[in-house]
Structure formats: C-alpha cells, structure tokens
Short mmCIF file of C-alpha atoms and ligand atoms in Angstrom, two decimals:
data_model
loop_
_atom_site.label_atom_id
_atom_site.label_comp_id
_atom_site.label_asym_id
_atom_site.label_seq_id
_atom_site.Cartn_x
_atom_site.Cartn_y
_atom_site.Cartn_z
CA UNK P 130 -28.80 79.92 86.63
CA UNK P 131 -26.68 83.05 86.61
CA UNK P 132 -27.01 85.58 83.82
CA UNK P 133 -23.49 84.77 82.63
CA UNK P 134 -24.19 81.05 82.44
CA UNK P 135 -27.42 81.67 80.53
CA UNK P 136 -25.56 83.79 77.96
CA UNK P 137 -22.94 81.06 77.62
CA UNK P 138 -25.65 78.43 77.08
CA UNK P 139 -27.47 80.52 74.49
CA UNK P 140 -24.21 81.14 72.68
CA UNK P 141 -23.49 77.42 72.66
CA UNK P 142 -26.98 76.65 71.34
CA UNK P 143 -26.52 79.28 68.64
CA UNK P 144 -23.12 77.86 67.60
CA UNK P 145 -24.49 74.30 67.52
CA UNK P 146 -27.44 75.45 65.44
CA UNK P 147 -25.15 77.27 63.01
CA UNK P 148 -22.85 74.27 62.72
CA UNK P 149 -25.85 72.03 61.97
CA UNK P 150 -27.48 74.41 59.55
CA UNK P 151 -26.39 73.15 56.17
CA UNK P 152 -28.08 73.11 52.86
CA UNK P 153 -28.38 71.29 49.58
CA UNK P 154 -28.89 73.18 46.35
CA UNK P 155 -29.16 72.04 42.75
CA UNK P 156 -30.26 73.36 39.37
CA UNK P 157 -31.72 71.19 36.64
CA UNK P 158 -33.20 71.81 33.21
CA UNK P 159 -36.35 69.83 32.50
CA UNK P 160 -37.89 69.10 29.10
CA UNK P 161 -41.31 67.83 28.06
CA UNK P 162 -41.12 64.03 28.13
CA UNK P 163 -41.61 62.15 24.88
CA UNK P 164 -44.90 60.32 24.52
CA UNK P 165 -44.64 57.01 26.37
CA UNK P 166 -42.02 58.38 28.80
CA UNK P 167 -42.61 58.93 32.50
CA UNK P 168 -43.77 62.38 33.53
CA UNK P 169 -41.95 62.11 36.85
CA UNK P 170 -38.34 62.95 37.66
CA UNK P 171 -36.52 62.03 40.86
CA UNK P 172 -33.69 64.16 42.26
CA UNK P 173 -31.72 62.59 45.16
CA UNK P 174 -30.25 64.53 48.09
CA UNK P 175 -28.39 63.37 51.21
CA UNK P 176 -29.82 64.14 54.61
CA UNK P 177 -27.00 64.37 57.21
CA UNK P 178 -27.04 62.75 60.66
CA UNK P 179 -28.76 64.69 63.46
CA UNK P 180 -31.18 66.47 61.17
CA UNK P 181 -34.29 67.60 63.00
CA UNK P 182 -35.93 69.73 60.32
CA UNK P 183 -36.00 70.00 56.54
CA UNK P 184 -37.04 73.11 54.67
CA UNK P 185 -37.61 72.91 50.91
CA UNK P 186 -37.80 75.56 48.21
CA UNK P 187 -38.91 74.95 44.62
CA UNK P 188 -38.11 77.78 42.21
CA UNK P 189 -38.80 78.07 38.48
CA UNK P 190 -40.23 80.52 35.96
CA UNK P 191 -43.95 79.70 35.54
CA UNK P 192 -44.09 81.77 32.35
CA UNK P 193 -47.73 82.68 32.86
CA UNK P 194 -48.78 79.05 33.05
CA UNK P 195 -46.62 77.64 30.22
CA UNK P 196 -44.60 75.85 32.89
CA UNK P 197 -46.33 73.92 35.66
CA UNK P 198 -44.36 71.57 37.87
CA UNK P 199 -45.54 69.50 40.82
CA UNK P 200 -43.52 68.59 43.89
CA UNK P 201 -43.27 65.95 46.54
CA UNK P 202 -40.63 64.22 48.66
CA UNK P 203 -39.65 60.61 49.28
CA UNK P 204 -37.61 59.64 52.36
CA UNK P 205 -35.01 56.90 52.79
CA UNK P 206 -36.02 53.47 51.55
CA UNK P 207 -37.25 54.75 48.18
CA UNK P 208 -35.38 53.46 45.14
CA UNK P 209 -35.76 56.54 42.93
CA UNK P 210 -37.99 54.76 40.40
CA UNK P 211 -41.61 54.92 39.24
CA UNK P 212 -43.69 52.13 40.67
CA UNK P 213 -41.88 52.13 44.03
CA UNK P 214 -44.33 53.37 46.69
CA UNK P 215 -42.00 53.15 49.68
CA UNK P 216 -41.27 56.32 51.60
CA UNK P 217 -43.60 58.99 50.21
CA UNK P 218 -43.25 61.72 52.82
CA UNK P 219 -45.40 64.38 51.22
CA UNK P 220 -46.86 65.94 48.10
CA UNK P 221 -47.92 69.50 47.45
CA UNK P 222 -48.47 69.34 43.69
CA UNK P 223 -48.17 72.80 42.17
CA UNK P 224 -49.83 74.57 45.10
CA UNK P 225 -46.75 75.52 47.12
CA UNK P 226 -43.22 76.69 46.28
CA UNK P 227 -41.88 75.88 49.74
CA UNK P 228 -42.52 73.39 52.53
CA UNK P 229 -40.98 72.08 55.73
CA UNK P 230 -40.90 68.91 57.80
CA UNK P 231 -40.16 68.83 61.54
CA UNK P 232 -40.69 66.13 64.16
CA UNK P 233 -43.81 67.68 65.64
CA UNK P 234 -45.27 69.54 62.65
CA UNK P 235 -44.99 69.92 58.90
CA UNK P 236 -46.44 71.85 56.00
CA UNK P 237 -49.92 70.40 55.29
CA UNK P 238 -49.49 67.68 52.70
CA UNK P 239 -46.19 66.51 54.27
CA UNK P 240 -45.84 64.13 57.23
CA UNK P 241 -44.33 65.36 60.49
CA UNK P 242 -42.04 62.98 62.35
CA UNK P 243 -38.47 61.81 62.77
CA UNK P 244 -36.07 62.57 59.95
CA UNK P 245 -33.92 59.60 59.00
CA UNK P 246 -30.47 60.43 57.66
CA UNK P 247 -29.62 59.00 54.24
CA UNK P 248 -30.76 59.35 50.66
CA UNK P 249 -34.02 61.23 50.11
CA UNK P 250 -35.58 62.21 46.77
CA UNK P 251 -37.58 65.05 45.32
CA UNK P 252 -40.29 63.85 42.99
CA UNK P 253 -41.09 66.36 40.25
CA UNK P 254 -44.22 66.00 38.16
CA UNK P 255 -43.94 67.53 34.69
CA UNK P 256 -47.51 68.74 34.33
CA UNK P 257 -46.58 71.23 31.64
CA UNK P 258 -43.21 72.34 30.27
CA UNK P 259 -42.63 75.10 27.67
CA UNK P 260 -41.00 73.96 24.41
CA UNK P 261 -37.61 75.42 25.35
CA UNK P 262 -37.62 73.56 28.67
CA UNK P 263 -37.62 74.94 32.20
CA UNK P 264 -34.81 75.54 34.66
CA UNK P 265 -35.65 74.42 38.18
CA UNK P 266 -33.75 75.35 41.32
CA UNK P 267 -34.22 73.07 44.32
CA UNK P 268 -32.97 73.87 47.80
CA UNK P 269 -33.08 72.07 51.13
CA UNK P 270 -32.08 73.67 54.42
CA UNK P 271 -31.22 71.25 57.18
CA UNK P 272 -32.08 72.27 60.75
CA UNK P 273 -33.36 75.67 59.72
CA UNK P 274 -36.94 76.31 58.67
CA UNK P 275 -37.49 79.10 56.14
CA UNK P 276 -39.75 81.89 57.24
CA UNK P 277 -42.19 81.56 54.33
CA UNK P 278 -43.45 77.99 54.86
CA UNK P 279 -43.44 78.48 58.64
CA UNK P 280 -45.61 81.60 58.39
CA UNK P 281 -47.90 79.86 55.91
CA UNK P 282 -48.31 76.93 58.31
CA UNK P 283 -49.07 79.23 61.23
CA UNK P 284 -51.64 81.16 59.17
CA UNK P 285 -53.38 77.90 58.18
CA UNK P 286 -53.38 76.64 61.77
CA UNK P 287 -54.81 79.92 63.02
CA UNK P 288 -57.53 80.39 60.37
CA UNK P 289 -61.06 80.79 61.77
CA UNK P 290 -64.22 79.64 60.00
CA UNK P 291 -67.93 80.30 60.38
CA UNK P 292 -70.88 78.05 59.56
CA UNK P 293 -74.63 78.19 59.14
CA UNK P 294 -76.48 77.04 62.21
CA UNK P 295 -76.83 73.28 62.29
CA UNK P 296 -80.36 72.18 61.41
CA UNK P 297 -81.38 68.65 62.09
CA UNK P 298 -83.16 67.13 59.11
CA UNK P 299 -85.53 64.23 58.99
CA UNK P 300 -84.04 61.10 57.46
CA UNK P 301 -85.63 60.00 54.23
CA UNK P 302 -86.69 56.37 54.41
CA UNK P 303 -88.25 54.49 51.52
CA UNK P 304 -88.57 50.86 50.44
CA UNK P 305 -86.53 49.58 53.36
CA UNK P 306 -83.60 51.92 52.76
CA UNK P 307 -82.42 54.99 54.62
CA UNK P 308 -81.10 57.67 52.28
CA UNK P 309 -77.99 59.08 53.89
CA UNK P 310 -76.79 62.53 52.90
CA UNK P 311 -73.17 63.18 52.08
CA UNK P 312 -70.39 64.75 50.09
CA UNK P 313 -67.65 62.60 48.59
CA UNK P 314 -65.19 65.23 47.36
CA UNK P 315 -63.53 68.05 49.34
CA UNK P 316 -60.09 69.60 49.77
CA UNK P 317 -58.38 70.98 52.89
CA UNK P 318 -55.02 72.69 53.53
CA UNK P 319 -53.48 69.25 53.11
CA UNK P 320 -54.15 69.62 49.39
CA UNK P 321 -55.06 72.73 47.42
CA UNK P 322 -57.99 73.71 49.63
CA UNK P 323 -58.46 76.58 52.02
CA UNK P 324 -60.41 74.58 54.65
CA UNK P 325 -59.02 72.95 57.76
CA UNK P 326 -60.04 69.31 58.21
CA UNK P 327 -62.17 70.30 61.20
CA UNK P 328 -63.88 73.08 59.20
CA UNK P 329 -64.89 70.60 56.50
CA UNK P 330 -66.43 68.37 59.16
CA UNK P 331 -68.22 71.34 60.76
CA UNK P 332 -69.57 72.48 57.39
CA UNK P 333 -70.79 68.91 56.73
CA UNK P 334 -72.48 68.91 60.13
CA UNK P 335 -74.12 72.28 59.60
CA UNK P 336 -75.63 70.88 56.39
CA UNK P 337 -76.90 67.77 58.26
CA UNK P 338 -74.72 65.38 56.32
CA UNK P 339 -74.28 61.78 57.45
CA UNK P 340 -71.01 61.11 55.65
CA UNK P 341 -68.14 63.03 54.10
CA UNK P 342 -64.95 62.09 52.26
CA UNK P 343 -61.79 64.19 52.32
CA UNK P 344 -59.99 63.63 49.06
CA UNK P 345 -56.61 65.28 48.75
CA UNK P 346 -54.51 65.26 45.61
CA UNK P 347 -51.96 62.45 45.94
CA UNK P 348 -51.31 62.79 49.65
CA UNK P 349 -52.51 61.12 52.83
CA UNK P 350 -51.45 63.51 55.58
CA UNK P 351 -55.09 64.45 56.32
CA UNK P 352 -55.80 60.92 57.64
CA UNK P 353 -54.24 61.63 61.01
CA UNK P 354 -56.48 64.65 61.59
CA UNK P 355 -59.51 62.70 60.39
CA UNK P 356 -58.75 59.97 62.90
CA UNK P 357 -58.16 62.51 65.68
CA UNK P 358 -61.42 64.35 64.94
CA UNK P 359 -63.67 61.31 64.37
CA UNK P 360 -64.59 60.90 68.04
CA UNK P 361 -65.99 64.46 68.12
CA UNK P 362 -68.37 63.68 65.24
CA UNK P 363 -70.13 60.47 66.29
CA UNK P 364 -72.99 60.93 63.78
CA UNK P 365 -70.72 61.60 60.83
CA UNK P 366 -69.07 58.82 58.84
CA UNK P 367 -65.73 60.26 57.72
CA UNK P 368 -63.95 58.55 54.83
CA UNK P 369 -60.24 58.74 54.20
CA UNK P 370 -59.90 59.58 50.54
CA UNK P 371 -57.43 60.50 47.85
CA UNK P 372 -58.01 62.30 44.59
CA UNK P 373 -55.65 60.23 42.48
CA UNK P 374 -54.52 63.05 40.25
CA UNK P 375 -52.92 61.99 36.98
CA UNK P 376 -52.32 63.90 33.75
CA UNK P 377 -55.06 61.94 31.97
CA UNK P 378 -57.87 62.17 34.53
CA UNK P 379 -58.69 62.40 38.24
CA UNK P 380 -60.06 59.49 40.26
CA UNK P 381 -61.50 59.73 43.74
CA UNK P 382 -60.73 56.78 45.98
CA UNK P 383 -62.75 56.48 49.22
CA UNK P 384 -62.16 54.28 52.23
CA UNK P 385 -58.37 53.97 52.25
CA UNK P 386 -56.74 52.37 55.28
CA UNK P 387 -54.46 54.46 57.49
CA UNK P 388 -51.19 55.38 55.75
CA UNK P 389 -52.16 53.94 52.36
CA UNK P 390 -52.26 55.81 49.06
CA UNK P 391 -52.89 54.84 45.45
CA UNK P 392 -50.06 55.28 42.96
CA UNK P 393 -50.77 58.30 40.76
CA UNK P 394 -47.68 57.84 38.57
CA UNK P 395 -49.17 56.60 35.33
CA UNK P 396 -48.34 57.35 31.74
CA UNK P 397 -50.99 59.75 30.47
CA UNK P 398 -51.46 57.88 27.21
CA UNK P 399 -51.78 54.44 28.80
CA UNK P 400 -55.33 53.24 28.17
CA UNK P 401 -55.39 50.80 31.07
CA UNK P 402 -54.44 53.32 33.77
CA UNK P 403 -57.98 53.78 35.08
CA UNK P 404 -58.34 50.04 35.39
CA UNK P 405 -55.01 49.77 37.24
CA UNK P 406 -55.95 52.52 39.69
CA UNK P 407 -59.37 50.96 40.34
CA UNK P 408 -57.68 47.60 40.97
CA UNK P 409 -55.23 49.10 43.45
CA UNK P 410 -58.06 50.97 45.22
CA UNK P 411 -60.11 47.78 45.52
CA UNK P 412 -57.12 45.91 46.94
CA UNK P 413 -57.53 48.27 49.93
CA UNK P 414 -61.31 47.70 50.12
CA UNK P 415 -61.82 51.18 48.70
CA UNK P 416 -64.03 52.44 45.86
CA UNK P 417 -62.77 54.28 42.77
CA UNK P 418 -64.81 56.97 41.06
CA UNK P 419 -64.14 59.11 37.97
CA UNK P 420 -64.09 62.83 38.79
CA UNK P 421 -65.39 65.63 36.53
CA UNK P 422 -64.93 63.52 33.35
CA UNK P 423 -65.52 66.38 30.92
CA UNK P 424 -63.91 69.27 32.82
CA UNK P 425 -61.70 71.45 30.67
CA UNK P 426 -58.59 71.97 32.73
CA UNK P 427 -55.22 70.39 31.98
CA UNK P 428 -55.31 66.77 33.12
CA UNK P 429 -58.87 66.96 34.49
CA UNK P 430 -60.62 65.35 31.52
CA UNK P 431 -61.05 61.59 31.61
CA UNK P 432 -58.98 59.88 28.90
CA UNK P 433 -58.61 56.29 30.10
CA UNK P 434 -60.23 52.92 29.67
CA UNK P 435 -63.03 52.39 27.22
CA UNK P 436 -64.66 55.60 28.51
CA UNK P 437 -65.95 54.68 31.95
CA UNK P 438 -65.65 50.93 32.19
CA UNK P 439 -64.07 49.37 35.28
CA UNK P 440 -64.83 52.15 37.74
CA UNK P 441 -67.42 52.15 40.54
CA UNK P 442 -69.02 55.52 39.82
CA UNK P 443 -68.68 58.75 37.89
CA UNK P 444 -69.07 62.32 39.12
CA UNK P 445 -71.67 63.77 36.74
CA UNK P 446 -72.29 66.79 38.95
CA UNK P 447 -69.11 68.58 40.03
CA UNK P 448 -69.56 71.74 42.14
CA UNK P 449 -71.93 74.31 40.58
CA UNK P 450 -73.94 72.82 37.68
CA UNK P 451 -72.46 74.05 34.40
CA UNK P 452 -71.78 73.14 30.76
CA UNK P 453 -69.20 70.50 31.69
CA UNK P 454 -71.77 68.71 33.85
CA UNK P 455 -74.35 68.92 31.07
CA UNK P 456 -71.84 67.27 28.73
CA UNK P 457 -71.03 64.59 31.32
CA UNK P 458 -74.76 63.90 31.67
CA UNK P 459 -75.11 63.46 27.88
CA UNK P 460 -72.17 61.06 27.85
CA UNK P 461 -73.73 59.11 30.73
CA UNK P 462 -77.04 58.80 28.83
CA UNK P 463 -75.15 57.43 25.84
CA UNK P 464 -73.35 54.95 28.08
CA UNK P 465 -76.64 53.80 29.67
CA UNK P 466 -78.34 53.53 26.28
CA UNK P 467 -75.74 50.94 25.32
CA UNK P 468 -77.18 48.81 28.10
CA UNK P 469 -74.25 49.43 30.43
CA UNK P 470 -74.40 50.74 33.97
CA UNK P 471 -72.30 53.00 36.15
CA UNK P 472 -73.49 54.93 39.20
CA UNK P 473 -73.66 58.70 38.79
CA UNK P 474 -72.77 60.84 41.78
CA UNK P 475 -72.40 64.55 42.52
CA UNK P 476 -70.12 66.42 44.89
CA UNK P 477 -69.04 69.88 45.93
CA UNK P 478 -65.30 69.45 45.20
CA UNK P 479 -65.16 72.34 47.64
CA UNK P 480 -61.82 74.06 48.21
CA UNK P 481 -63.04 77.07 50.15
CA UNK P 482 -65.86 78.26 52.42
CA UNK P 483 -68.80 79.70 50.45
CA UNK P 484 -68.54 83.16 52.06
CA UNK P 485 -64.99 83.73 50.77
CA UNK P 486 -64.44 85.22 47.32
CA UNK P 487 -63.69 82.32 45.03
CA UNK P 488 -60.01 82.07 44.21
CA UNK P 489 -59.21 78.50 43.28
CA UNK P 490 -61.32 76.64 42.15
CA UNK P 491 -64.65 76.21 44.07
CA UNK P 492 -66.13 77.89 47.12
CA UNK P 493 -69.16 75.91 48.22
CA UNK P 494 -70.48 74.60 51.52
CA UNK P 495 -69.81 70.90 52.05
CA UNK P 496 -72.86 69.07 50.71
CA UNK P 497 -73.71 71.47 47.84
CA UNK P 498 -74.69 69.42 45.92
CA UNK P 499 -75.72 66.61 48.26
CA UNK P 500 -75.31 62.98 47.29
CA UNK P 501 -77.93 60.65 48.82
CA UNK P 502 -76.99 56.98 49.17
CA UNK P 503 -79.57 54.33 50.04
CA UNK P 504 -78.21 51.99 52.68
CA UNK P 505 -79.42 49.81 55.48
CA UNK P 506 -77.19 51.48 58.01
CA UNK P 507 -74.50 54.12 58.14
CA UNK P 508 -71.25 52.23 57.84
CA UNK P 509 -68.60 52.16 55.14
CA UNK P 510 -69.46 48.70 53.86
CA UNK P 511 -73.17 49.36 53.42
CA UNK P 512 -72.57 52.82 52.00
CA UNK P 513 -70.23 51.33 49.39
CA UNK P 514 -72.81 48.65 48.57
CA UNK P 515 -75.31 51.45 47.96
CA UNK P 516 -72.94 53.36 45.67
CA UNK P 517 -71.95 50.26 43.70
CA UNK P 518 -75.55 49.20 43.16
CA UNK P 519 -76.67 52.66 42.03
CA UNK P 520 -78.90 53.46 45.05
CA UNK P 521 -77.96 57.09 44.63
CA UNK P 522 -79.58 60.41 43.82
CA UNK P 523 -78.13 63.91 43.90
CA UNK P 524 -79.77 67.24 44.77
CA UNK P 525 -78.53 70.81 44.85
CA UNK P 526 -79.39 71.20 48.55
CA UNK P 527 -79.76 68.69 51.37
CA UNK P 528 -83.43 69.62 51.91
CA UNK P 529 -84.46 68.56 48.38
CA UNK P 530 -85.39 64.88 48.21
CA UNK P 531 -86.52 62.55 45.42
CA UNK P 532 -88.16 59.15 45.56
CA UNK P 533 -88.63 57.03 42.48
CA UNK P 534 -89.90 53.46 42.38
CA UNK P 535 -91.41 51.00 39.92
CA UNK P 536 -94.45 48.86 40.84
CA UNK P 537 -93.85 50.15 44.38
CA UNK P 538 -91.07 47.62 44.99
CA UNK P 539 -88.21 48.45 42.63
CA UNK P 540 -85.95 51.25 43.70
CA UNK P 541 -83.39 53.52 42.08
CA UNK P 542 -80.51 51.28 40.97
CA UNK P 543 -82.60 48.08 40.73
CA UNK P 544 -82.83 46.05 37.53
CA UNK P 545 -86.14 44.73 36.18
CA UNK P 546 -86.53 41.96 33.63
CA UNK P 547 -89.17 43.54 31.40
CA UNK P 548 -89.70 41.08 28.54
CA UNK P 549 -92.96 39.85 30.11
CA UNK P 550 -94.15 43.24 31.26
CA UNK P 551 -96.22 45.43 28.96
CA UNK P 552 -96.38 48.22 31.49
CA UNK P 553 -95.07 49.25 34.88
CA UNK P 554 -96.25 51.83 37.36
CA UNK P 555 -93.69 54.50 38.16
CA UNK P 556 -94.13 56.47 41.35
CA UNK P 557 -92.33 59.76 41.89
CA UNK P 558 -92.31 61.82 45.06
CA UNK P 559 -90.47 65.15 45.20
CA UNK P 560 -90.12 67.18 48.36
CA UNK P 561 -88.62 70.56 49.21
CA UNK P 562 -88.04 71.83 45.65
CA UNK P 563 -89.01 75.43 44.82
CA UNK P 564 -92.38 75.96 43.11
CA UNK P 565 -92.07 76.01 39.34
CA UNK P 566 -89.26 73.45 39.22
CA UNK P 567 -89.69 70.98 36.40
CA UNK P 568 -89.76 67.25 36.98
CA UNK P 569 -88.56 65.30 33.94
CA UNK P 570 -88.63 61.53 33.35
CA UNK P 571 -85.99 60.37 30.90
CA UNK P 572 -85.71 56.99 29.22
CA UNK P 573 -82.92 56.04 26.82
CA UNK P 574 -81.84 59.64 26.44
CA UNK P 575 -85.30 61.02 25.63
CA UNK P 576 -87.89 62.87 27.73
CA UNK P 577 -91.00 60.75 28.36
CA UNK P 578 -92.82 62.92 30.89
CA UNK P 579 -92.53 66.49 32.19
CA UNK P 580 -94.40 68.25 34.94
CA UNK P 581 -94.08 71.50 36.90
CA UNK P 582 -93.84 71.05 40.63
CA UNK P 583 -95.88 73.07 43.09
CA UNK P 584 -94.13 74.38 46.21
CA UNK P 585 -93.52 71.76 48.81
CA UNK P 586 -94.40 68.41 47.32
CA UNK P 587 -95.19 66.58 44.11
CA UNK P 588 -96.49 62.99 44.20
CA UNK P 589 -97.36 61.26 40.92
CA UNK P 590 -97.92 57.80 39.49
CA UNK P 591 -97.31 57.15 35.81
CA UNK P 592 -97.97 54.18 33.60
CA UNK P 593 -94.92 53.39 31.55
CA UNK P 594 -94.24 50.90 28.73
CA UNK P 595 -90.78 49.51 29.32
CA UNK P 596 -90.42 47.09 26.39
CA UNK P 597 -87.31 47.71 24.33
CA UNK P 598 -86.01 50.32 26.76
CA UNK P 599 -82.86 50.19 28.80
CA UNK P 600 -83.55 52.53 31.70
CA UNK P 601 -85.72 55.22 33.21
CA UNK P 602 -84.42 58.04 35.40
CA UNK P 603 -85.69 61.32 36.87
CA UNK P 604 -84.39 64.88 36.81
CA UNK P 605 -85.55 68.13 38.38
CA UNK P 606 -84.58 71.43 36.73
CA UNK P 607 -85.18 75.07 37.65
CA UNK P 608 -86.92 77.60 35.39
CA UNK P 609 -83.59 78.37 33.63
CA UNK P 610 -82.98 74.69 33.01
CA UNK P 611 -80.26 74.31 35.65
CA UNK P 612 -80.13 71.03 37.50
CA UNK P 613 -81.76 70.82 40.93
CA UNK P 614 -81.58 67.05 41.27
CA UNK P 615 -81.31 63.74 39.44
CA UNK P 616 -81.62 60.06 40.24
CA UNK P 617 -79.73 57.05 39.03
CA UNK P 618 -81.82 54.87 36.73
CA UNK P 619 -84.09 51.96 37.35
CA UNK P 620 -82.63 49.56 34.76
CA UNK P 621 -85.20 47.95 32.47
CA UNK P 622 -83.56 45.01 30.82
CA UNK P 623 -81.53 42.01 31.80
CA UNK P 624 -82.07 39.80 34.80
CA UNK P 625 -84.03 41.19 37.69
CA UNK P 626 -81.85 42.13 40.59
CA UNK P 627 -82.86 43.93 43.70
CA UNK P 628 -80.77 44.90 46.65
CA UNK P 629 -81.50 42.51 49.48
CA UNK P 630 -81.82 45.40 51.87
CA UNK P 631 -84.85 46.67 49.92
CA UNK P 632 -86.92 43.63 50.76
ZN1 ZN I 839 -59.97 66.98 40.18
ZN1 ZN I 840 -60.98 67.78 43.57
#
C-alpha cells in the first residue's frame, strides 16, 4: 500500500470513529428511600446500532462517606424493575467510578462480549445518602473507551504476585473421613479485591489447600477465569461463589452454575430476605452461608430471619480474629444452647496479598484461617454434605489440626442420643499448635476442661457426663486468649445421627 493510500485509510478510520463516538449524559438527584421502599434505582439509556464499546462514568460528591452509591449495568432484555434478573452485564458496587465493556475485554466485574443495541439500564444502589440528597452524574461514551478505566484494567492485568513456596502437607484422616483444607471467602479484581483470580488459586496452592471459593460481591464475571484456570489446578476444587451483598447482611453462596447469580435486591427491613436468598441458592444446588454476622460496617451485620435460621452455615471467624468474631462466637453458643444447630466456619475474606500494606479491608494469604471439612472425597457434593452436617473445624494456619471424637466413633457434627448414657469418653488430639496454647472444652456455653498444650502434640481422653447438655465443642487459644482453632460441636441430645461416611 502506498503512503498516500495509507494516510487516506487512516483518515477514513478516524472520521468513522469520530462519527460513531457519541455519548449519553444525565444528572439525577437521589434521596434516601423511605422504609419499605426499594434501595435500587434504574436509569435507562439507548445504545445505538454498531456500538462496539461502552465506557461508563459515575460521578457524585461522596461527602466523606455520607454518600455511598453502588453501580451496575443491565443490557437489553431487562425490564427496569426489581426482581427481574435478565441481562445483568456487570456490577462494581462502590469500588469504581468508571468502567468499560468491549467485545474482547471489560473492566473486571463486567462481562466482555457483543454489545446489543437497544435499551440498557444503570442500576444504582442507594447504600447511603445524606439527608439533603445527592446529585449523580452518569455518562456513557459509545465507541470510545475513557483512559481511566482502560489504564486501570491494564494495571490489573499486568500486576505480579509472589507466594510462599508450596509445601505439601499430609492429609488428616480420622474416623473414615478425610479432612480437606480450604478457604470459602476471597475477593479478586472482579470485586473489591486486589488479587487476580490466578493469584488467589496460587496462594491457595502455596498453603496446601484442597478447595477454594471465589466470592465476589453481586457479580459473576470471575466464573469464566475460574473455568479457564481449573485445568491447571487439578488438585484444587474451585467453587464459583457470590457474596450476596445486601444492606441488611452478606451471604456467601458457593457452587453456582455458570452464568448464574443470586438476586441481591432485597428490602433491608424484610425479615424473610435471608430465607429467600437461601432458597434461591439451593435452587441452583448451592449452599448459603451467613458472613461476618456481627461485623460493624454499614450493611455487614446480619439482620434477617430469626437470627440464623434457614442458612447452611455461619462465618464465626472472619479474617483476623477480633472482637466481632468473639461476639459472633458468643451468639453461636447461645444459639446452640437453645438446642439448635448451624455449622460454624471461618475464612480469610482476603482482598489483598499479605505482603501488601492493608488498604481495604483484609490482607491475608488464602487459607488464613483454614477451614477443614470432613468428607469422603474431594468433590462439591461431598464437601457440601460435610459443611451441612457440621463436619467442620477451623484453625489459624493449615498446619494446625484438631481431632475430637466421642466413644471413639462419634465425630465433630454427629448427634448422640444421651438419655441412656451416664458418661461418654471424649478423645482430643491436637497437632502443630505452638507450645503454651490452651485447649478448652466447652459445653452449653461454659468451660468444662482446660489444658495447656506442649509443643507438637496433645492427646487426651476425658470422661464426660452428657446428661442434660446440648453440645460439647473444643477451642484452642494462644497465651493472649486469641483463637487458634475451634471445632463444631458433637451434639448431645435428640436422635442419634451419624454421617454414613464415618462408618
Ligand atoms: Zn462481606
Ligand atoms: Zn467478603
């Protein structure tokens, strides 16, 4: 091609691009919704024919945190109403103020792919609005990607990570179960995390985990990367997850099918919301678990459903053990004392590698703490069976392990009919904990036995009178009283039930 022709072609391309570059702009004033009103607003915009890229900008005065809005986008096919799940194309919550979608790539949290012309919608979540209201400016550029989201995307794609050397650990096997190590709560660039999907998997591997769940806030765009990566991690069970993030509590859902998400648009004061979310999760064969039930951030605290009824598990240990976890543990003891049962879990909720200065909100390796699930084999179905039945213990590090059994046959999570039993023999075996850690047996909210552990191993049998008691569980604490590990209970009343896989 001659130089002249090339210049002509470039000029033509430039003119076509300019002709196609259009934009949509609107300003809207938002107010705090009345109690009982939806917290979501939908703003429609028309996408013209021959649009290859969309670039969004969300602009408002945050007023030092008095205003907090969340953003996402629905494509054609959506009706503009709560309850309609068709066409969610992406969600970035309050993490980003710009985003783009192109055919071959998109801001993490948004789906790349063809852009259908027609009516699209912004979804705006009113997390917090100052009393005088907030003015929001929304802009869409068609066929021209803004520099800011493009640079952000490139920086995320190019980020390098480092990991501790992978150490293979021996599998813990007891009473016919293998105790698989995992982490059920982590965030990548697709949500508000600073990890790539691959980096989360590498961190899980370096900690010798057997399973990991990636749980992004209200989006599903990480699934594709999970599916692409899975073949490179044959020993790691990777679960597609969503942190269903509402303004009255957060719920982790694990095991979602490709492309599916659970509707997060609930009224914050609607008691039955937790139940509804759990039902929707189960309709996909997934599990639903309450996250950080006592955490003091806006919307993080659990407010739904008869406390914790209806859900499969509750995250008693979130990230580094602190006052919130201590409070969650107290609430759990109260719940168990009433003769009810719910599986307690723990997870890193990691957003960032541990070697980076913590910005928002947790920088921990994947698997700190580690959740151990007793299962026959490492597949989703058996893992979920283990979680549901309470075959779970949690430790600060993957090398700390706990075994607890009753009469040598009943395991963590089992139920024993005790009306004819005057005593049972409890056997505890702790491995890997630092010397001077304290082992504590707790029944119905009260300490029944305490013992300091030597370095390496502690093996003990105790005689225990179970009559009139609801449960017995075990904790390990460090010299300052911080949690190093805890088990789910062996339940002491009601009909005997043992997991078949234990036999
Ligand atoms: Zn959360
Ligand atoms: Zn989270």
